[in-house]
Amino acid sequence: MALDWVGNLVSIHCGPTLGVYQGEISSVDQTSQTISLRNPFHNGVKCTVPEVTFSAMDIKDLKILEISKNSIEVSKQNGPESSSTTLMPHVGRKDKGGGGGGGASVNSAPVMVPNKAEPRLQEGGVSPVPHYSKSYGSSSCRGPNQATPKKNGLKNGGHMKNKDDECFGDGMDDVLDEDFDFEGNLALFDKAAVFSQIESSERRGNGARSRGTPGEQTPSRYRHDENILEAKPVVYRQITVPQNGSKEYSTDSGLVVPSISFELHKRLLAAAESHGLSLERRLEMTGVCASQMALTLLGGPNRLTPKNVHQRPTVALLCGPHVQGAQGISCGRHLANHEVEVVLFLPNFVKMLEAITSELALFGKTGGRLVSNVKDLPGTPVDLVINCLDSHENGFLRDQPWYKAAADWANQNRAPVLSIDPPVSGQAHAVEAKWSLSLGLPLPLSEGAGRVYLCDIGIPRQVFQEVGIKYHSPFGCKFVIPLHSE
């Protein structure tokens, strides 16, 4: 009877267009040749409607997933005999590989869903019954009117139902309502212990890490630009002079830069000039390097921007009538070209050096301010004072009134002082400098010179060799480098 199949779980295959449906049989109608499923699933997804109905014309295949207890009880009451118009699947004895107990057979209820490929029978008033293609597990159709699905007994039904729920259930009941506790789980992570373990695994012995060679120790930390490949030992004394000066300096990378006497420095400049490095070219190089250093001291890109035109820095240049003064004027020209307010102090002389005259002519084209009287210097502190008053040879200039007045103004202005090419330590500094810039190789400067910097004025290596100096450039990628007193 059709009601015997109500409650069974089946899977209905309706072809590639409609797909596969699973659900519990709610009704079977022999007259209209339809079957209805409650709580259906379509291709593994729960349907939004509580019940769907299928016509025999749409069903390609039907498989029994689970036989309900009610169907088994009804089948026992009706007996094994059934109408010839029905298809009777039986739950027979177990397979050899079924693994279940008990050999009693259980009759299942008849299925009344037709297949459209089977012609309807109208003999003897028998209801039309189509042929079924039905399987359960490994069972297959045994004839046009009978199929025997195999079942492992009722005790395994719950296990299979759990599998069905895992496969076809929506799983909404298992969703956690509580939020994930990030802080609580983070507290379980002992960062200090983990980092300590990582560092201890990286270190060998006294904090070094081995590259694989026994007994070889290398630093455990490297800079991003540091070469870790094997290389020759670094020679830090790459510059040697014929007579060691009274003072030695070192660069940031550890290279030793010895000082030289003023006489050797004078011979070096004369040799460079004989090979084409003229005074004018030397003045230009000195002016460029000194202006670059001054611009950095003034704040660099943080100060000199288009948005800061209302507070342009002011620099006071104090120059004497000698080559050192000409170097200061060249520096002032480059500073004025970079939008710095430059006030140049130079005393009036009847006759001046040709280098000073030409540098003054160029400085006059920058719009910078030139004064010859100390009273015309700014009365308020400036951003930077550049001192070029001293000469290496003409020490008598310090007794001149203009020199004393300019030195007193610089000491009272309270602005930081940069000295360009200051004299050797044998002469006292009338103006206390915070920084000093030496040319080529440093002279032995006194403590009053402040922190010493060195600039490259373009003297070739062979020119150094001509005066007895073994030279390798300590500048690297820069033209101005700081020096540290040993």
PDB file of C-alpha atoms in Angstrom, residues 290-305 308 311-316 331-332 334-336 338-342 382-386 415-418 435:
ATOM      1  CA  ALA A 290      81.146  74.686   3.113  1.00  0.00           C
ATOM      2  CA  SER A 291      77.708  75.808   1.900  1.00  0.00           C
ATOM      3  CA  GLN A 292      76.427  72.215   1.934  1.00  0.00           C
ATOM      4  CA  MET A 293      77.567  71.830   5.521  1.00  0.00           C
ATOM      5  CA  ALA A 294      76.051  75.181   6.465  1.00  0.00           C
ATOM      6  CA  LEU A 295      72.713  74.311   4.869  1.00  0.00           C
ATOM      7  CA  THR A 296      72.636  71.094   6.877  1.00  0.00           C
ATOM      8  CA  LEU A 297      73.398  72.980  10.082  1.00  0.00           C
ATOM      9  CA  LEU A 298      70.587  75.419   9.310  1.00  0.00           C
ATOM     10  CA  GLY A 299      68.025  72.632   9.218  1.00  0.00           C
ATOM     11  CA  GLY A 300      68.324  71.257   5.698  1.00  0.00           C
ATOM     12  CA  PRO A 301      65.020  70.211   4.062  1.00  0.00           C
ATOM     13  CA  ASN A 302      63.080  70.793   7.283  1.00  0.00           C
ATOM     14  CA  ARG A 303      63.915  74.496   7.241  1.00  0.00           C
ATOM     15  CA  LEU A 304      64.468  75.375   3.593  1.00  0.00           C
ATOM     16  CA  THR A 305      61.065  74.627   2.060  1.00  0.00           C
ATOM     17  CA  ASN A 308      59.009  78.576   5.076  1.00  0.00           C
ATOM     18  CA  GLN A 311      61.331  82.708   8.030  1.00  0.00           C
ATOM     19  CA  ARG A 312      64.383  82.374   5.854  1.00  0.00           C
ATOM     20  CA  PRO A 313      67.590  81.682   7.834  1.00  0.00           C
ATOM     21  CA  THR A 314      70.133  84.449   8.281  1.00  0.00           C
ATOM     22  CA  VAL A 315      73.904  83.862   8.092  1.00  0.00           C
ATOM     23  CA  ALA A 316      76.623  86.370   8.978  1.00  0.00           C
ATOM     24  CA  CYS A 331      80.454  79.994   0.457  1.00  0.00           C
ATOM     25  CA  GLY A 332      78.227  83.044   0.949  1.00  0.00           C
ATOM     26  CA  HIS A 334      76.212  79.570  -2.763  1.00  0.00           C
ATOM     27  CA  LEU A 335      74.164  80.163   0.381  1.00  0.00           C
ATOM     28  CA  ALA A 336      72.500  83.216  -1.140  1.00  0.00           C
ATOM     29  CA  HIS A 338      69.770  78.784  -1.904  1.00  0.00           C
ATOM     30  CA  GLU A 339      67.513  81.519  -0.526  1.00  0.00           C
ATOM     31  CA  VAL A 340      69.545  82.210   2.630  1.00  0.00           C
ATOM     32  CA  GLU A 341      69.798  85.767   3.937  1.00  0.00           C
ATOM     33  CA  VAL A 342      73.559  86.442   3.850  1.00  0.00           C
ATOM     34  CA  VAL A 382      71.484  85.231  13.580  1.00  0.00           C
ATOM     35  CA  ASP A 383      71.073  81.559  12.728  1.00  0.00           C
ATOM     36  CA  LEU A 384      74.740  80.936  11.960  1.00  0.00           C
ATOM     37  CA  VAL A 385      78.055  82.792  11.979  1.00  0.00           C
ATOM     38  CA  ILE A 386      80.742  81.699   9.512  1.00  0.00           C
ATOM     39  CA  ALA A 415      74.878  82.239  17.430  1.00  0.00           C
ATOM     40  CA  PRO A 416      76.766  78.978  16.656  1.00  0.00           C
ATOM     41  CA  VAL A 417      80.016  79.525  14.759  1.00  0.00           C
ATOM     42  CA  LEU A 418      81.426  77.556  11.823  1.00  0.00           C
ATOM     43  CA  TRP A 435      82.453  73.386  14.134  1.00  0.00           C
TER      44      TRP A 435
END
